Structure formats: C-alpha cells, structure tokens
Tab-separated table of C-alpha atoms in Angstrom:
chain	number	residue	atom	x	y	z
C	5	UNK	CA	-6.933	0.916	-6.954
C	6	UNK	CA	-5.915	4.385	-7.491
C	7	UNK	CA	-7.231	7.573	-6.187
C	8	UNK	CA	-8.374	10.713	-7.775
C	9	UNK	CA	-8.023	14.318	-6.418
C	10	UNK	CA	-9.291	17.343	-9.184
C	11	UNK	CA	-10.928	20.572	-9.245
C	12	UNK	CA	-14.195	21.427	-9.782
C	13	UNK	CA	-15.514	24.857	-10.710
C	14	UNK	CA	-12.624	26.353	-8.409
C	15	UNK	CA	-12.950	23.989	-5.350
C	16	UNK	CA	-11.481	20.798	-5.013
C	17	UNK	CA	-13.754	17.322	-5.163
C	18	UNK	CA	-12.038	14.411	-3.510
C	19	UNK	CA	-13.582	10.389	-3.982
C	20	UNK	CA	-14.582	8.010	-1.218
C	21	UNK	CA	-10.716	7.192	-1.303
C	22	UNK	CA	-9.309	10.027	-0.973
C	23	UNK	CA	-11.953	11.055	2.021
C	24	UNK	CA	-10.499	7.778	3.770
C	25	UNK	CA	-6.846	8.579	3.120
C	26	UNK	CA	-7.101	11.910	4.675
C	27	UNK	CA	-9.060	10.213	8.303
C	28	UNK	CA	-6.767	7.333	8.637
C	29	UNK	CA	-3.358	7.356	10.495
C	30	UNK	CA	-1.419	5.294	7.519
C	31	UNK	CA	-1.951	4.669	4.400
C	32	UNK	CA	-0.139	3.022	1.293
C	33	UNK	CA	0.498	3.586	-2.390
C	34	UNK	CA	2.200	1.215	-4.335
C	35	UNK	CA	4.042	1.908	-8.056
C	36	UNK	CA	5.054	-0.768	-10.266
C	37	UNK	CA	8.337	0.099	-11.579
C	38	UNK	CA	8.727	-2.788	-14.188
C	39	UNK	CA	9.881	-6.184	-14.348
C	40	UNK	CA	7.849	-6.558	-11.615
C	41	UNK	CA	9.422	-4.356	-9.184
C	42	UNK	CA	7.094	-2.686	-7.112
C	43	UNK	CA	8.161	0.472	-5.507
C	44	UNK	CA	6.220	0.717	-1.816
C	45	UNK	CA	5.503	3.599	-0.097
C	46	UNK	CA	3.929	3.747	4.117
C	47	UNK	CA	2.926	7.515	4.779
C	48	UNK	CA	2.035	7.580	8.907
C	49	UNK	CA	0.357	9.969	10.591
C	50	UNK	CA	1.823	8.847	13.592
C	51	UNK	CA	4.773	6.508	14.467
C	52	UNK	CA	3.547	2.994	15.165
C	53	UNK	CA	4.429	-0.762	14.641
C	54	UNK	CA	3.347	-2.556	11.287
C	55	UNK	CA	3.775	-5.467	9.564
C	56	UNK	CA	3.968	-5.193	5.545
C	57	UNK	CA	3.067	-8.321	3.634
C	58	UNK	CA	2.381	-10.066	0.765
C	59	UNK	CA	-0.048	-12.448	0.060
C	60	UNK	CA	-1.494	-14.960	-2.548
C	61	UNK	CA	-5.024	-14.816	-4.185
C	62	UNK	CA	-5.798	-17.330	-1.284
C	63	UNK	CA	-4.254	-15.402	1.296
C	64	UNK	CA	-1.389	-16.969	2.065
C	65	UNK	CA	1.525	-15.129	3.227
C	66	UNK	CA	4.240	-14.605	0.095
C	67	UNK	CA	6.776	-12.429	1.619
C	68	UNK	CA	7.345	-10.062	4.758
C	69	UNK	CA	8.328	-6.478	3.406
C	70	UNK	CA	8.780	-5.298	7.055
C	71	UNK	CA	7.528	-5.741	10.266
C	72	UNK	CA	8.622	-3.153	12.919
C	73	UNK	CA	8.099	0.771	13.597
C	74	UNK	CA	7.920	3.302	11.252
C	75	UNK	CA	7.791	6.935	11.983
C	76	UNK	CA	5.818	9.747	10.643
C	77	UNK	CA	5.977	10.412	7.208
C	78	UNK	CA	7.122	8.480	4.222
C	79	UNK	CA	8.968	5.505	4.250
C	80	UNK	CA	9.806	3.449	0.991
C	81	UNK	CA	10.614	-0.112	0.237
C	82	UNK	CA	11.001	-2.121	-2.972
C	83	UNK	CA	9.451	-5.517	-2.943
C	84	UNK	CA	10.866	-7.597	-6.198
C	85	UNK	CA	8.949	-9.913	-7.510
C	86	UNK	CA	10.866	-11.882	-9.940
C	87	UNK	CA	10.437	-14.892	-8.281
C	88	UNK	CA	6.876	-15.135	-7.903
C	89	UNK	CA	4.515	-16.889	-10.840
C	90	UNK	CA	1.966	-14.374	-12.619
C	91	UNK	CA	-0.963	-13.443	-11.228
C	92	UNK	CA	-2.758	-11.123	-8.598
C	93	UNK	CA	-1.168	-10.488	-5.155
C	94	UNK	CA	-1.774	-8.432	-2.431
C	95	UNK	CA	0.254	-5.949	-0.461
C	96	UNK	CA	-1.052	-5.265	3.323
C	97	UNK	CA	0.140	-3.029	5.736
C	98	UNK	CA	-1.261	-4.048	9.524
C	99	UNK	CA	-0.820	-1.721	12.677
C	100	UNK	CA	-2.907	-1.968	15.735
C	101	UNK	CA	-5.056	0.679	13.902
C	102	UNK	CA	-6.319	-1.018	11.322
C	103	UNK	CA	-5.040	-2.600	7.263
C	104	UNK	CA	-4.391	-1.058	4.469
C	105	UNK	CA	-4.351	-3.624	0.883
C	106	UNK	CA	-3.380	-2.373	-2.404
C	107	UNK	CA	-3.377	-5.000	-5.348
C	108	UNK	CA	-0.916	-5.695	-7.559
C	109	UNK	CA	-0.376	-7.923	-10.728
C	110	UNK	CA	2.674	-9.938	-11.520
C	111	UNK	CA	3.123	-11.398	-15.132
C-alpha cells in the first residue's frame, strides 16, 4: 500500500492516495525495518486523540502501539514483531475523525 507522487510533462500527477493523504487530518506510513521491526510514523494535521493498533487477519486486536494525543506533525513509534507468527497484520490508527490501515507482513 504505497503511494506514488511524480512529474509529468513539468506538473506534478498525484494517485487516488495521495489526493486522500493531502484532505485528511492524519495519516500513516509504515517502514519495515527488518526482522520484523516496523518503523511507524502518525503525521497530524491537527492535534487529536488516537488509538494505534494492531490486528489479526480476523481482526482481533494484537497489540496497542498507543492510545492518547498526538500533536501536529510527525510522531514515530517502533512496533516489534518478533513475537507474533507469520502472516498478514494490520496497523490502524483511530481518531474521532476517521481510520487510517496500512498492511504489513510478518514472516
């Protein structure tokens, strides 16, 4: 689930992603650093409460990242998940604005 952002003939062409990164008041990008370490990253547009989870293919809460306020901007957490057996996971960022899921895979 990545996003794309490239020129075109001199002006710049965003996708459907990008489009809905720039509305919304969060958003979230997460980077798998290896050995399944997953680098976490909340840019707000505005400070508000959120909960950051992970869940299970079936949607069952894994692990709480963070639940509390974050400010505007940036803000970075690393979610290890050594522990976990492989497969597909999701992380979800919740505010009272709306989610935010990214996917990642554990092996």
């Amino acid at each position: 689930m990545r996003y794309l952002a490239f020129s075109e003939g001199g002006r710049k062409v965003f996708d459907d992603r990008m489009k809905s990164i720039l509305n919304s008041d969060f958003h979230l990008h997460v980077l798998h650093l290896g050995l399944n370490n997953f680098s976490i990253t909340a840019y707000m547009k505005t400070s508000m409460f959120v909960s950051l989870d992970v869940y299970d293919i079936n949607g069952n809460l894994i692990h709480e990242v963070f639940y509390g306020k974050l400010n505007i901007g940036p803000s970075n957490f690393v979610f290890d998940a050594s522990s976990l057996i492989a497969g597909t996971y999701f992380v979800q960022i919740r505010t009272s604005h709306g989610a935010w899921t990214e996917k990642i895979l554990v092996w």
